[in-house]
mmCIF file of C-alpha atoms in Angstrom:
data_model
loop_
_atom_site.group_PDB
_atom_site.id
_atom_site.type_symbol
_atom_site.label_atom_id
_atom_site.label_comp_id
_atom_site.label_asym_id
_atom_site.label_seq_id
_atom_site.Cartn_x
_atom_site.Cartn_y
_atom_site.Cartn_z
ATOM 1 C CA MET A 30 67.214 90.498 129.969
ATOM 2 C CA ALA A 31 66.273 89.663 133.786
ATOM 3 C CA GLY A 32 62.435 88.930 133.150
ATOM 4 C CA HIS A 33 63.118 86.502 130.534
ATOM 5 C CA VAL A 34 65.775 84.688 132.321
ATOM 6 C CA ASP A 35 63.792 84.407 135.360
ATOM 7 C CA ALA A 36 60.619 83.302 133.570
ATOM 8 C CA LEU A 37 62.674 80.361 131.853
ATOM 9 C CA TYR A 38 64.310 79.567 135.287
ATOM 10 C CA PHE A 39 61.097 79.629 136.961
ATOM 11 C CA ALA A 40 59.520 77.309 134.202
ATOM 12 C CA LEU A 41 62.216 74.706 134.754
ATOM 13 C CA VAL A 42 61.783 74.668 138.643
ATOM 14 C CA ALA A 43 57.953 74.281 137.827
ATOM 15 C CA ILE A 44 58.525 71.636 135.689
ATOM 16 C CA THR A 45 60.832 69.819 137.909
ATOM 17 C CA ALA A 46 58.396 70.031 140.961
ATOM 18 C CA PHE A 47 55.808 68.595 138.759
ATOM 19 C CA PHE A 48 57.160 65.624 137.641
ATOM 20 C CA THR A 49 59.274 64.905 141.190
ATOM 21 C CA ILE A 50 55.682 65.079 143.145
ATOM 22 C CA LEU A 51 54.123 62.882 140.266
ATOM 23 C CA ILE A 52 56.637 60.367 140.363
ATOM 24 C CA SER A 53 56.652 60.186 144.292
ATOM 25 C CA VAL A 54 52.978 59.863 144.460
ATOM 26 C CA LEU A 55 52.987 57.010 141.846
ATOM 27 C CA ILE A 56 55.776 55.407 143.824
ATOM 28 C CA LEU A 57 53.587 55.354 146.920
ATOM 29 C CA TYR A 58 50.347 54.451 145.143
ATOM 30 C CA PHE A 59 52.114 51.673 143.421
ATOM 31 C CA ALA A 60 53.986 50.388 146.389
ATOM 32 C CA ILE A 61 50.227 50.476 148.481
ATOM 33 C CA ARG A 62 48.169 49.255 145.445
ATOM 34 C CA TYR A 63 50.286 46.115 144.600
ATOM 35 C CA ARG A 64 51.477 45.240 148.110
ATOM 36 C CA LYS A 65 52.074 41.462 148.662
ATOM 37 C CA GLY A 66 48.743 41.381 150.933
ATOM 38 C CA ARG A 67 46.697 42.489 148.222
ATOM 39 C CA ASN A 68 48.309 41.130 145.207
ATOM 40 C CA PRO A 69 50.294 38.142 146.543
ATOM 41 C CA GLN A 70 50.838 36.563 142.793
ATOM 42 C CA ALA A 71 52.611 38.804 140.239
ATOM 43 C CA THR A 72 50.824 39.622 137.242
ATOM 44 C CA GLN A 73 52.707 39.475 133.896
ATOM 45 C CA ILE A 74 51.981 42.880 132.185
ATOM 46 C CA HIS A 75 52.532 43.137 128.141
ATOM 47 C CA GLY A 76 54.020 46.187 126.349
ATOM 48 C CA SER A 77 51.529 49.023 125.558
ATOM 49 C CA THR A 78 52.508 51.045 122.186
ATOM 50 C CA ALA A 79 50.369 53.954 122.993
ATOM 51 C CA LEU A 80 51.983 54.342 126.800
ATOM 52 C CA GLU A 81 55.526 53.899 125.063
ATOM 53 C CA LEU A 82 54.281 56.610 122.721
ATOM 54 C CA LEU A 83 53.032 58.680 125.540
ATOM 55 C CA TRP A 84 55.974 58.660 127.969
ATOM 56 C CA THR A 85 58.465 59.244 124.899
ATOM 57 C CA GLY A 86 56.191 61.995 123.207
ATOM 58 C CA ILE A 87 55.675 63.870 126.527
ATOM 59 C CA PRO A 88 59.337 64.397 127.547
ATOM 60 C CA LEU A 89 60.660 65.298 124.057
ATOM 61 C CA GLY A 90 57.633 67.805 123.681
ATOM 62 C CA ILE A 91 59.002 69.409 126.814
ATOM 63 C CA VAL A 92 62.649 69.487 126.160
ATOM 64 C CA MET A 93 62.235 70.908 122.581
ATOM 65 C CA ILE A 94 59.736 73.542 124.141
ATOM 66 C CA ILE A 95 62.833 74.214 126.755
ATOM 67 C CA PHE A 96 65.255 74.402 123.756
ATOM 68 C CA VAL A 97 63.657 76.866 121.599
ATOM 69 C CA TRP A 98 62.940 79.072 124.736
ATOM 70 C CA SER A 99 66.254 79.175 125.923
ATOM 71 C CA SER A 100 67.784 79.662 122.459
ATOM 72 C CA VAL A 101 65.650 82.823 122.001
ATOM 73 C CA ILE A 102 67.268 84.046 124.976
ATOM 74 C CA PHE A 103 70.673 83.048 123.982
ATOM 75 C CA PHE A 104 70.253 85.061 120.697
ATOM 76 C CA MET A 105 68.634 87.940 122.333
ATOM 77 C CA GLN A 106 71.575 88.032 124.894
ATOM 78 C CA THR A 107 74.277 87.825 122.113
ATOM 79 C CA ARG A 108 72.995 90.104 119.538
ATOM 80 C CA PRO A 109 73.113 93.800 121.196
ATOM 81 C CA PRO A 110 70.552 96.438 119.554
ATOM 82 C CA LYS A 111 72.227 98.940 116.903
ATOM 83 C CA GLY A 112 73.392 102.002 118.198
ATOM 84 C CA ALA A 113 74.152 100.572 121.794
ATOM 85 C CA MET A 114 76.571 102.794 123.818
ATOM 86 C CA GLU A 115 80.032 100.576 123.746
ATOM 87 C CA VAL A 116 82.324 100.240 126.868
ATOM 88 C CA TYR A 117 85.481 98.268 126.713
ATOM 89 C CA ALA A 118 86.641 96.183 129.737
ATOM 90 C CA VAL A 119 89.910 94.824 130.114
ATOM 91 C CA GLY A 120 90.125 91.966 132.921
ATOM 92 C CA LYS A 121 93.402 91.889 134.734
ATOM 93 C CA GLN A 122 94.635 89.838 137.832
ATOM 94 C CA TRP A 123 92.753 91.183 139.817
ATOM 95 C CA MET A 124 90.812 93.875 138.575
ATOM 96 C CA TRP A 125 88.431 95.270 136.162
ATOM 97 C CA LYS A 126 89.498 98.199 133.883
ATOM 98 C CA PHE A 127 87.081 100.205 132.198
ATOM 99 C CA GLN A 128 87.405 102.544 129.066
ATOM 100 C CA HIS A 129 84.406 104.501 127.409
ATOM 101 C CA THR A 130 84.297 105.708 123.911
ATOM 102 C CA GLU A 131 84.116 109.315 125.292
ATOM 103 C CA GLY A 132 87.653 109.014 127.077
ATOM 104 C CA GLN A 133 86.591 107.923 130.690
ATOM 105 C CA ARG A 134 88.588 105.356 132.198
ATOM 106 C CA GLU A 135 87.248 103.530 135.678
ATOM 107 C CA ILE A 136 88.836 100.712 137.783
ATOM 108 C CA ASN A 137 86.511 98.234 139.450
ATOM 109 C CA GLU A 138 83.645 100.579 138.847
ATOM 110 C CA LEU A 139 81.219 101.015 135.853
ATOM 111 C CA HIS A 140 79.210 104.081 135.422
ATOM 112 C CA VAL A 141 76.290 103.719 132.715
ATOM 113 C CA PRO A 142 73.127 105.641 132.159
ATOM 114 C CA MET A 143 69.644 104.176 133.097
ATOM 115 C CA GLY A 144 67.546 103.230 129.911
ATOM 116 C CA ARG A 145 70.251 102.927 127.405
ATOM 117 C CA ASP A 146 71.675 99.797 125.846
ATOM 118 C CA VAL A 147 75.291 99.140 126.925
ATOM 119 C CA ARG A 148 77.426 96.806 124.955
ATOM 120 C CA MET A 149 80.444 95.445 126.802
ATOM 121 C CA VAL A 150 83.718 94.595 124.604
ATOM 122 C CA MET A 151 85.946 92.777 126.610
ATOM 123 C CA THR A 152 89.373 90.967 126.526
ATOM 124 C CA SER A 153 92.004 89.686 129.366
ATOM 125 C CA GLN A 154 95.261 90.856 129.733
ATOM 126 C CA ASP A 155 96.337 87.587 131.549
ATOM 127 C CA VAL A 156 93.972 84.543 132.036
ATOM 128 C CA ILE A 157 90.440 83.696 131.587
ATOM 129 C CA HIS A 158 88.211 85.824 133.632
ATOM 130 C CA SER A 159 84.192 86.086 133.632
ATOM 131 C CA PHE A 160 82.137 89.172 133.555
ATOM 132 C CA TYR A 161 78.968 88.664 136.026
ATOM 133 C CA VAL A 162 76.585 90.881 137.041
ATOM 134 C CA PRO A 163 73.678 88.668 139.055
ATOM 135 C CA ALA A 164 70.930 91.660 139.106
ATOM 136 C CA PHE A 165 71.282 91.895 135.110
ATOM 137 C CA ARG A 166 71.463 88.080 134.784
ATOM 138 C CA ILE A 167 74.590 88.476 132.421
ATOM 139 C CA LYS A 168 77.643 86.112 132.331
ATOM 140 C CA ALA A 169 80.163 86.055 129.881
ATOM 141 C CA ASP A 170 83.750 84.663 129.379
ATOM 142 C CA VAL A 171 86.340 87.340 129.285
ATOM 143 C CA LEU A 172 89.282 85.500 127.280
ATOM 144 C CA PRO A 173 92.720 86.704 126.617
ATOM 145 C CA GLY A 174 93.979 87.275 122.748
ATOM 146 C CA ARG A 175 90.313 87.900 121.516
ATOM 147 C CA TYR A 176 87.380 90.024 122.148
ATOM 148 C CA THR A 177 83.963 88.735 123.384
ATOM 149 C CA SER A 178 80.805 90.889 124.083
ATOM 150 C CA THR A 179 77.474 90.984 126.185
ATOM 151 C CA TRP A 180 75.085 93.583 126.590
ATOM 152 C CA PHE A 181 72.545 95.083 129.354
ATOM 153 C CA HIS A 182 69.863 97.526 129.622
ATOM 154 C CA ALA A 183 69.563 98.837 132.985
ATOM 155 C CA THR A 184 66.253 99.898 133.966
ATOM 156 C CA GLU A 185 66.572 101.119 137.647
ATOM 157 C CA PRO A 186 69.246 103.451 139.157
ATOM 158 C CA GLY A 187 71.680 101.930 141.820
ATOM 159 C CA ARG A 188 74.783 100.192 142.696
ATOM 160 C CA TYR A 189 75.059 96.278 141.554
ATOM 161 C CA HIS A 190 77.628 94.152 142.400
ATOM 162 C CA LEU A 191 80.049 93.131 139.541
ATOM 163 C CA PHE A 192 82.066 89.744 139.881
ATOM 164 C CA CYS A 193 84.510 87.553 138.192
ATOM 165 C CA ALA A 194 82.673 84.097 137.813
ATOM 166 C CA GLU A 195 85.876 82.246 136.673
ATOM 167 C CA TYR A 196 88.603 81.276 139.039
ATOM 168 C CA CYS A 197 91.691 83.139 137.915
ATOM 169 C CA GLY A 198 94.366 82.859 140.586
ATOM 170 C CA THR A 199 94.896 83.230 144.402
ATOM 171 C CA GLN A 200 93.048 86.662 144.525
ATOM 172 C CA HIS A 201 89.903 85.571 142.618
ATOM 173 C CA SER A 202 87.390 86.209 145.088
ATOM 174 C CA GLY A 203 88.773 89.904 145.481
ATOM 175 C CA MET A 204 88.325 90.486 142.106
ATOM 176 C CA VAL A 205 84.806 92.418 142.567
ATOM 177 C CA GLY A 206 83.463 95.822 141.541
ATOM 178 C CA GLU A 207 80.153 97.572 141.184
ATOM 179 C CA VAL A 208 78.159 98.674 138.231
ATOM 180 C CA ILE A 209 76.634 102.356 139.009
ATOM 181 C CA VAL A 210 73.442 103.011 136.962
ATOM 182 C CA MET A 211 72.732 106.751 136.923
ATOM 183 C CA GLU A 212 69.832 108.930 135.668
ATOM 184 C CA GLN A 213 70.710 110.233 132.222
ATOM 185 C CA GLY A 214 71.382 113.814 133.638
ATOM 186 C CA ASP A 215 73.362 112.554 136.513
ATOM 187 C CA TYR A 216 75.388 110.541 134.221
ATOM 188 C CA ASP A 217 76.019 113.274 131.862
ATOM 189 C CA ARG A 218 77.544 115.426 134.499
ATOM 190 C CA TRP A 219 79.759 112.610 135.463
ATOM 191 C CA ALA A 220 80.842 111.992 132.184
ATOM 192 C CA ALA A 221 81.673 115.640 131.500
ATOM 193 C CA GLY A 222 84.559 115.620 133.976
ATOM 194 C CA GLY A 223 88.159 114.591 133.817
ATOM 195 C CA VAL A 224 88.156 113.685 130.271
ATOM 196 C CA ASP A 225 91.075 114.218 127.973
ATOM 197 C CA GLY A 226 89.941 113.358 124.620
ATOM 198 C CA SER A 227 87.872 110.271 123.229
ATOM 199 C CA LEU A 228 89.145 106.849 123.180
ATOM 200 C CA ALA A 229 89.299 107.223 118.980
ATOM 201 C CA SER A 230 91.531 110.512 119.570
ATOM 202 C CA ALA A 231 93.917 108.409 121.664
ATOM 203 C CA GLY A 232 93.841 105.863 119.091
ATOM 204 C CA GLU A 233 94.481 108.351 116.305
ATOM 205 C CA LYS A 234 97.729 109.482 118.213
ATOM 206 C CA SER A 235 99.022 105.775 118.371
ATOM 207 C CA PHE A 236 98.090 105.542 114.561
ATOM 208 C CA GLN A 237 100.385 108.359 113.515
ATOM 209 C CA GLN A 238 103.500 107.714 116.388
ATOM 210 C CA TYR A 239 103.573 104.177 115.378
ATOM 211 C CA GLY A 240 103.642 105.095 111.718
ATOM 212 C CA CYS A 241 100.492 103.157 110.801
ATOM 213 C CA SER A 242 99.562 106.030 108.030
ATOM 214 C CA MET A 243 102.593 105.389 106.078
ATOM 215 C CA CYS A 244 100.923 102.337 104.736
ATOM 216 C CA HIS A 245 97.123 102.889 105.690
ATOM 217 C CA ARG A 246 96.370 105.851 103.776
ATOM 218 C CA ALA A 247 93.303 107.590 102.864
ATOM 219 C CA ASP A 248 94.159 107.325 99.209
ATOM 220 C CA ALA A 249 94.941 104.115 97.277
ATOM 221 C CA ALA A 250 98.459 104.730 97.196
ATOM 222 C CA GLY A 251 99.127 103.006 100.581
ATOM 223 C CA ARG A 252 100.947 99.674 100.647
ATOM 224 C CA GLY A 253 98.132 98.706 103.515
ATOM 225 C CA PRO A 254 94.449 98.259 103.124
ATOM 226 C CA ASN A 255 92.302 101.685 103.142
ATOM 227 C CA LEU A 256 90.781 101.745 106.498
ATOM 228 C CA ILE A 257 88.231 104.127 105.997
ATOM 229 C CA GLY A 258 84.824 102.495 105.966
ATOM 230 C CA ALA A 259 86.183 99.078 106.455
ATOM 231 C CA PHE A 260 85.016 98.464 110.062
ATOM 232 C CA GLY A 261 81.873 95.952 109.876
ATOM 233 C CA LYS A 262 82.538 95.308 106.088
ATOM 234 C CA PRO A 263 83.295 91.813 104.406
ATOM 235 C CA VAL A 264 87.288 91.365 103.922
ATOM 236 C CA LEU A 265 88.628 89.124 100.861
ATOM 237 C CA LEU A 266 92.013 87.308 102.172
ATOM 238 C CA ASP A 267 94.701 86.314 99.722
ATOM 239 C CA ASP A 268 93.750 82.422 100.421
ATOM 240 C CA GLY A 269 90.178 83.126 99.260
ATOM 241 C CA ARG A 270 88.428 83.344 102.569
ATOM 242 C CA THR A 271 86.184 86.348 103.645
ATOM 243 C CA VAL A 272 85.912 87.571 107.106
ATOM 244 C CA THR A 273 84.296 90.463 108.711
ATOM 245 C CA ALA A 274 86.408 93.232 110.000
ATOM 246 C CA ASP A 275 85.060 93.383 113.686
ATOM 247 C CA GLU A 276 86.920 94.328 116.712
ATOM 248 C CA SER A 277 88.688 90.872 116.914
ATOM 249 C CA TYR A 278 89.880 91.125 113.467
ATOM 250 C CA ILE A 279 91.129 94.658 113.829
ATOM 251 C CA ARG A 280 92.988 93.162 117.017
ATOM 252 C CA GLU A 281 94.321 90.179 115.251
ATOM 253 C CA SER A 282 95.695 92.192 112.538
ATOM 254 C CA ILE A 283 97.456 94.600 114.642
ATOM 255 C CA LEU A 284 99.111 91.939 117.032
ATOM 256 C CA ASN A 285 99.719 89.201 114.591
ATOM 257 C CA PRO A 286 99.146 90.621 110.928
ATOM 258 C CA GLY A 287 100.540 87.334 109.242
ATOM 259 C CA VAL A 288 97.517 85.428 109.992
ATOM 260 C CA LYS A 289 95.403 87.032 107.676
ATOM 261 C CA ILE A 290 96.499 88.851 104.686
ATOM 262 C CA VAL A 291 94.136 91.050 102.766
ATOM 263 C CA SER A 292 93.816 90.128 99.164
ATOM 264 C CA GLY A 293 96.168 92.270 96.885
ATOM 265 C CA PHE A 294 98.577 93.257 99.459
ATOM 266 C CA LYS A 295 101.959 91.762 100.809
ATOM 267 C CA ASN A 296 102.873 90.410 104.023
ATOM 268 C CA ILE A 297 105.106 93.626 105.123
ATOM 269 C CA MET A 298 103.253 94.665 108.255
ATOM 270 C CA PRO A 299 105.412 94.127 111.646
ATOM 271 C CA THR A 300 103.744 92.478 114.424
ATOM 272 C CA PHE A 301 103.039 94.672 117.788
ATOM 273 C CA GLN A 302 102.677 91.534 119.970
ATOM 274 C CA GLY A 303 103.735 92.352 123.203
ATOM 275 C CA GLN A 304 104.611 95.908 122.296
ATOM 276 C CA LEU A 305 101.392 97.664 122.981
ATOM 277 C CA SER A 306 99.311 98.042 126.093
ATOM 278 C CA GLU A 307 95.512 96.483 126.045
ATOM 279 C CA GLU A 308 94.451 100.388 126.401
ATOM 280 C CA GLU A 309 96.589 101.452 123.003
ATOM 281 C CA VAL A 310 95.333 98.201 120.930
ATOM 282 C CA ILE A 311 91.684 99.275 122.251
ATOM 283 C CA GLY A 312 92.212 102.912 121.173
ATOM 284 C CA LEU A 313 93.584 101.845 117.900
ATOM 285 C CA VAL A 314 90.521 99.760 117.258
ATOM 286 C CA ALA A 315 88.084 102.452 118.157
ATOM 287 C CA TYR A 316 89.817 104.792 115.853
ATOM 288 C CA VAL A 317 89.324 102.337 112.936
ATOM 289 C CA LYS A 318 85.624 102.221 114.068
ATOM 290 C CA ALA A 319 85.522 105.785 114.154
ATOM 291 C CA LEU A 320 87.138 106.019 110.593
ATOM 292 C CA GLY A 321 84.144 104.197 109.340
ATOM 293 C CA ASN A 322 81.200 106.415 110.741
ATOM 294 C CA GLY A 323 83.316 109.737 110.032
ATOM 295 C CA THR A 324 83.948 110.758 113.481
ATOM 296 C CA ALA A 325 87.501 110.816 113.355
ATOM 297 C CA ASN A 326 90.223 112.796 111.437
ATOM 298 C CA LEU A 327 91.634 110.887 108.402
ATOM 299 C CA PRO A 328 95.272 109.358 108.588
ATOM 300 C CA ILE A 329 97.886 111.756 107.891
ATOM 301 C CA PRO A 330 100.496 110.138 105.290
ATOM 302 C CA VAL A 331 104.028 110.629 107.369
ATOM 303 C CA SER A 332 106.083 109.361 104.123
ATOM 304 C CA GLU A 333 105.401 108.877 100.203
ATOM 305 C CA PRO A 334 104.274 105.383 99.196
ATOM 306 C CA ASP A 335 107.547 104.956 97.247
ATOM 307 C CA SER A 336 110.337 106.274 99.708
ATOM 308 C CA GLY A 337 111.004 102.736 100.833
ATOM 309 C CA VAL A 338 110.061 103.361 104.522
ATOM 310 C CA TYR A 339 108.287 100.931 106.679
ATOM 311 C CA PRO A 340 107.000 101.184 110.027
ATOM 312 C CA VAL A 341 108.489 98.869 112.562
ATOM 313 C CA ALA A 342 107.161 97.875 115.873
ATOM 314 C CA PRO A 343 108.342 100.083 118.839
ATOM 315 C CA LYS A 344 111.392 98.198 120.952
ATOM 316 C CA SER A 345 110.038 96.870 124.287
ATOM 317 C CA GLU A 346 111.618 97.586 127.655
ATOM 318 C CA GLY A 347 110.290 94.418 129.067
ATOM 319 C CA SER A 348 106.686 94.208 128.179
ATOM 320 C CA ALA A 349 104.526 97.151 127.573
ATOM 321 C CA ALA A 350 101.315 94.823 127.451
ATOM 322 C CA LYS A 351 102.151 94.237 131.196
ATOM 323 C CA SER A 352 103.341 97.916 132.180
ATOM 324 C CA ASP A 353 100.841 99.816 130.283
ATOM 325 C CA LYS A 354 103.718 102.201 129.657
ATOM 326 C CA THR A 355 103.765 103.980 125.839
ATOM 327 C CA ALA A 356 105.884 102.138 123.461
ATOM 328 C CA THR A 357 108.859 104.000 121.603
ATOM 329 C CA PRO A 358 108.147 105.856 118.540
ATOM 330 C CA PRO A 359 108.973 104.140 115.147
ATOM 331 C CA VAL A 360 112.077 104.134 113.296
ATOM 332 C CA LYS A 361 112.715 104.197 109.548
ATOM 333 C CA VAL A 362 114.392 101.043 108.167
ATOM 334 C CA THR A 363 114.795 99.788 104.752
ATOM 335 C CA PRO A 364 112.617 96.731 104.438
ATOM 336 C CA PRO A 365 113.466 93.253 103.515
ATOM 337 C CA LYS A 366 111.972 91.382 100.620
ATOM 338 C CA PRO A 367 108.486 90.658 101.391
ATOM 339 C CA ALA A 368 107.223 87.015 101.508
ATOM 340 C CA ALA A 369 105.114 85.790 99.004
ATOM 341 C CA LYS A 370 102.380 84.645 100.976
ATOM 342 C CA GLN A 371 101.363 85.203 104.714
#
């Protein structure tokens, strides 16, 4: 992106400089040309249609060119290429936490290979932050309660500054880090060390631990939607709307399942808001994504569909979202009568 952003920036600077110089020169010229000594009596000047069209049309053409040019760059920045490597980021006062899909975890350092597209899937654990890497010319807000994304393609190895560009509290200026771009071979060696399972495998453990497989079964007998192949596909809701099952939708369905009910299903899923850490939610999202591309194990039912057993959110000792502790396992309860609508 750097070359495209720089080209637009320098074009804006050039246009600004050109008209600044032009207007300054004309002011001086008219001040001298029509000074009182040479033109003691003011002359009435009538309007000129051609002149009006000229100084309206030229600025309009310039701003339309800038609009189209910047729009093209905006869409390039917000639409990562297919097959991009994905890294999940969590902004937290006052640090950056990164999770690679292969399982590596980092704080305030992000290792990426050179020459590959990297898509950042980001959320905040507290307030609004902003993921800003000046050398890559990218900056994107990191918001609590939802996922945002940006992407980059590093072309040179090195260490590049990472900042939070949104005031987020008293230690905002200390929320810094580095993006470390490595040759592919060096990155592979780095990625091979200290990994205890992939992000999707961690999500699979949470999926089984919290009883999600009671309802979200691999067959058609579950009380909840079948999640295999669901990610990225349109979902019909009971109110007639259609949404896309992206990262934000999966997250919302975990933490606030009553907001969007899939058509044909009842509002029986408990909320896990405040019960799961951001890392656990990210793991569950990664597992649902992996179910779609065949890289994850299918959910193992832990109860029969007619057994009257429903999963419940784990009880919180304070707030697992803040402490990052593993929540307690689910217990079996007899469900209340479900609501007719969610």
